[in-house]
Coordinates of C-alpha atoms in Angstrom, one line a residue:
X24 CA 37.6 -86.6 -53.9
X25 CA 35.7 -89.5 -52.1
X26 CA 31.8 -89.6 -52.2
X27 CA 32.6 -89.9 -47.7
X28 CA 34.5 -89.7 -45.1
X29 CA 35.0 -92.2 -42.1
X30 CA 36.5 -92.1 -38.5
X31 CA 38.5 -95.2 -36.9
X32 CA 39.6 -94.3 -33.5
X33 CA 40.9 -96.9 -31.3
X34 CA 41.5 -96.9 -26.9
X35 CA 42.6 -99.7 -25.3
X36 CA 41.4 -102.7 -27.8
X37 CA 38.7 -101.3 -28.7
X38 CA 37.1 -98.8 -32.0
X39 CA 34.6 -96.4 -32.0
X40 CA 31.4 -97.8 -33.7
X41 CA 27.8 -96.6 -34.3
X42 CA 25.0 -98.8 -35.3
X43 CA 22.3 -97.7 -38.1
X44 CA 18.9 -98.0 -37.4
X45 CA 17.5 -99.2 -40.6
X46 CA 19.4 -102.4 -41.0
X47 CA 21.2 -103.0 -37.5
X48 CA 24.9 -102.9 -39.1
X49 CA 27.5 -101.2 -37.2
X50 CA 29.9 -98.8 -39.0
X51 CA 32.7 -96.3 -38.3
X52 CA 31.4 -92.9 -37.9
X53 CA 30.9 -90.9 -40.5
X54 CA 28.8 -89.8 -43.5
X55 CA 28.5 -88.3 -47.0
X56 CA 30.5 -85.4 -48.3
X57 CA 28.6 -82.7 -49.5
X58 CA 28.7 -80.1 -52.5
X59 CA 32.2 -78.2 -51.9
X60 CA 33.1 -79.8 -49.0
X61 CA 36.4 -81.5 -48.2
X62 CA 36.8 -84.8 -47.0
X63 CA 38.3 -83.4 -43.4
X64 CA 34.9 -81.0 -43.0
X65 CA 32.6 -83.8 -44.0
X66 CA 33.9 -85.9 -41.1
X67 CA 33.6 -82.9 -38.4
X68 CA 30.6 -81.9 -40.3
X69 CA 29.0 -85.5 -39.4
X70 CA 30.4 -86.5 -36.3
X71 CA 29.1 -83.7 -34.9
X72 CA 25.4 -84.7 -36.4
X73 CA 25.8 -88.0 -35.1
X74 CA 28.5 -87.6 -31.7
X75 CA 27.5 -84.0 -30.5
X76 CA 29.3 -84.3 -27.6
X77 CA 32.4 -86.5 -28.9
X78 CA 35.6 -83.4 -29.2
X79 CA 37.9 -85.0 -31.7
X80 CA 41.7 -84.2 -31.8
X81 CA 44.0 -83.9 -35.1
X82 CA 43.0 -86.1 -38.0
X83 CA 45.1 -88.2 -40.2
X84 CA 44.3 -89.4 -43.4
X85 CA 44.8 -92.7 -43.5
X86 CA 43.9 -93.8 -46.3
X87 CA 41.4 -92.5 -49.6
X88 CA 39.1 -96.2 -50.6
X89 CA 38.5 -96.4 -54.1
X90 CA 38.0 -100.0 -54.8
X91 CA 35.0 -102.5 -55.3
X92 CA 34.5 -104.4 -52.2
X93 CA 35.0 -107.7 -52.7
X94 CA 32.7 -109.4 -50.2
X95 CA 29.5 -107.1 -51.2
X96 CA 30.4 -105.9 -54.8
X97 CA 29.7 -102.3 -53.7
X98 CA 32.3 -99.5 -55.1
X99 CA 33.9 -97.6 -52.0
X100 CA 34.9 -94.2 -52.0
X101 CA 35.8 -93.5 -48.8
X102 CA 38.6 -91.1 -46.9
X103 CA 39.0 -93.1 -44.0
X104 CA 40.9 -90.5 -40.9
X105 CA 42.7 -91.5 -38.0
X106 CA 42.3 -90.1 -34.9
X107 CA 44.4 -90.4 -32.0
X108 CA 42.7 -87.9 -29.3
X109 CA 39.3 -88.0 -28.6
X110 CA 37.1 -87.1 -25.6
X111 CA 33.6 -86.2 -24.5
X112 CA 30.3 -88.9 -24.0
X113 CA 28.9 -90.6 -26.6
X114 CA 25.9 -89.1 -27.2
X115 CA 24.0 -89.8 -30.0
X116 CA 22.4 -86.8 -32.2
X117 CA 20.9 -87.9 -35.1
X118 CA 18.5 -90.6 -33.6
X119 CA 17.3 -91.5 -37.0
X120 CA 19.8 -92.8 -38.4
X121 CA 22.2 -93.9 -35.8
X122 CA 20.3 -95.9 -32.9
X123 CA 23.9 -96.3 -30.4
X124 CA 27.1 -95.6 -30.3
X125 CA 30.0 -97.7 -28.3
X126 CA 33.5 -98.3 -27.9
X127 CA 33.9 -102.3 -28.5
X128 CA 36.5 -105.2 -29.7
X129 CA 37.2 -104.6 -33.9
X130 CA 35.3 -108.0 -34.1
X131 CA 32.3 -110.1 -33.7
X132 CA 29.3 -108.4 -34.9
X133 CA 28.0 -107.5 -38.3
X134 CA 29.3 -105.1 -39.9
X135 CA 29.0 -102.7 -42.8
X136 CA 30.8 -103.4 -46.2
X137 CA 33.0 -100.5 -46.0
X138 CA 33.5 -100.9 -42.0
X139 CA 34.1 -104.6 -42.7
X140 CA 37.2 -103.5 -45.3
X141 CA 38.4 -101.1 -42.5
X142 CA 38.4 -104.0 -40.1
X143 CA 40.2 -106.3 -42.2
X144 CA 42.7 -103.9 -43.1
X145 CA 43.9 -102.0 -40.1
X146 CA 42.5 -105.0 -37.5
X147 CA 44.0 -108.4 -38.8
X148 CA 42.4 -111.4 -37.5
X149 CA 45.9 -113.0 -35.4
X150 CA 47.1 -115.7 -37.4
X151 CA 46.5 -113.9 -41.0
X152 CA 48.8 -112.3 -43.1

């Protein structure tokens, strides 16, 4: 099972982002499993922690991350979800770890390792293959 789970949700051009407070990086939402969880709790588990107010539809596995990431050197073990439906404000919940949450363009702004790999993978750059 992966160590977390992440949620990529995308309306009209733009993803679903959150930014952490320690460091300023922006990431898809999301968080670390816990003891006996499964991938799909962990990510209803958190986004309700950090989105309280954010009602998410079915969830797809996209994909399960277990690589090294080759910009940072950090080893991913992620189960990234797809989400189609989504609705409700974006209200953030845990204010000490997440400082905003948006709906923005897939590009332009730092991001985390693991958010970066999403990016790159399910956002090409135009002109990239």
């Amino acid at each position: 099972m992966a160590k977390s789970s992440k949620l990529v949700v995308a309306r009209r051009g733009r993803v679903l982002m959150v930014r952490r407070r320690r460091d300023g990086l922006w990431m898809f939402p999301g968080g670390r499993r816990r003891a006996g969880e499964s991938e799909r709790n962990c990510l209803r588990r958190e986004i309700r922690e950090e989105l309280p107010k954010l009602k998410l539809g079915p969830l797809k596995l996209w994909k399960e991350v277990k690589a090294k990431n080759r910009r940072s050197g950090r080893r991913m073990s992620d189960a990234i979800f797809l989400a189609k439906k989504v609705s409700g404000r974006l209200k953030v919940g845990d204010k000490k770890e997440i400082d905003r949450a948006v709906w923005r363009k897939p590009r332009g702004f730092r991001l985390t390792p693991t958010s970066r790999y999403i990016c790159d993978k399910l956002f090409p750059r135009r002109g990239r293959r």
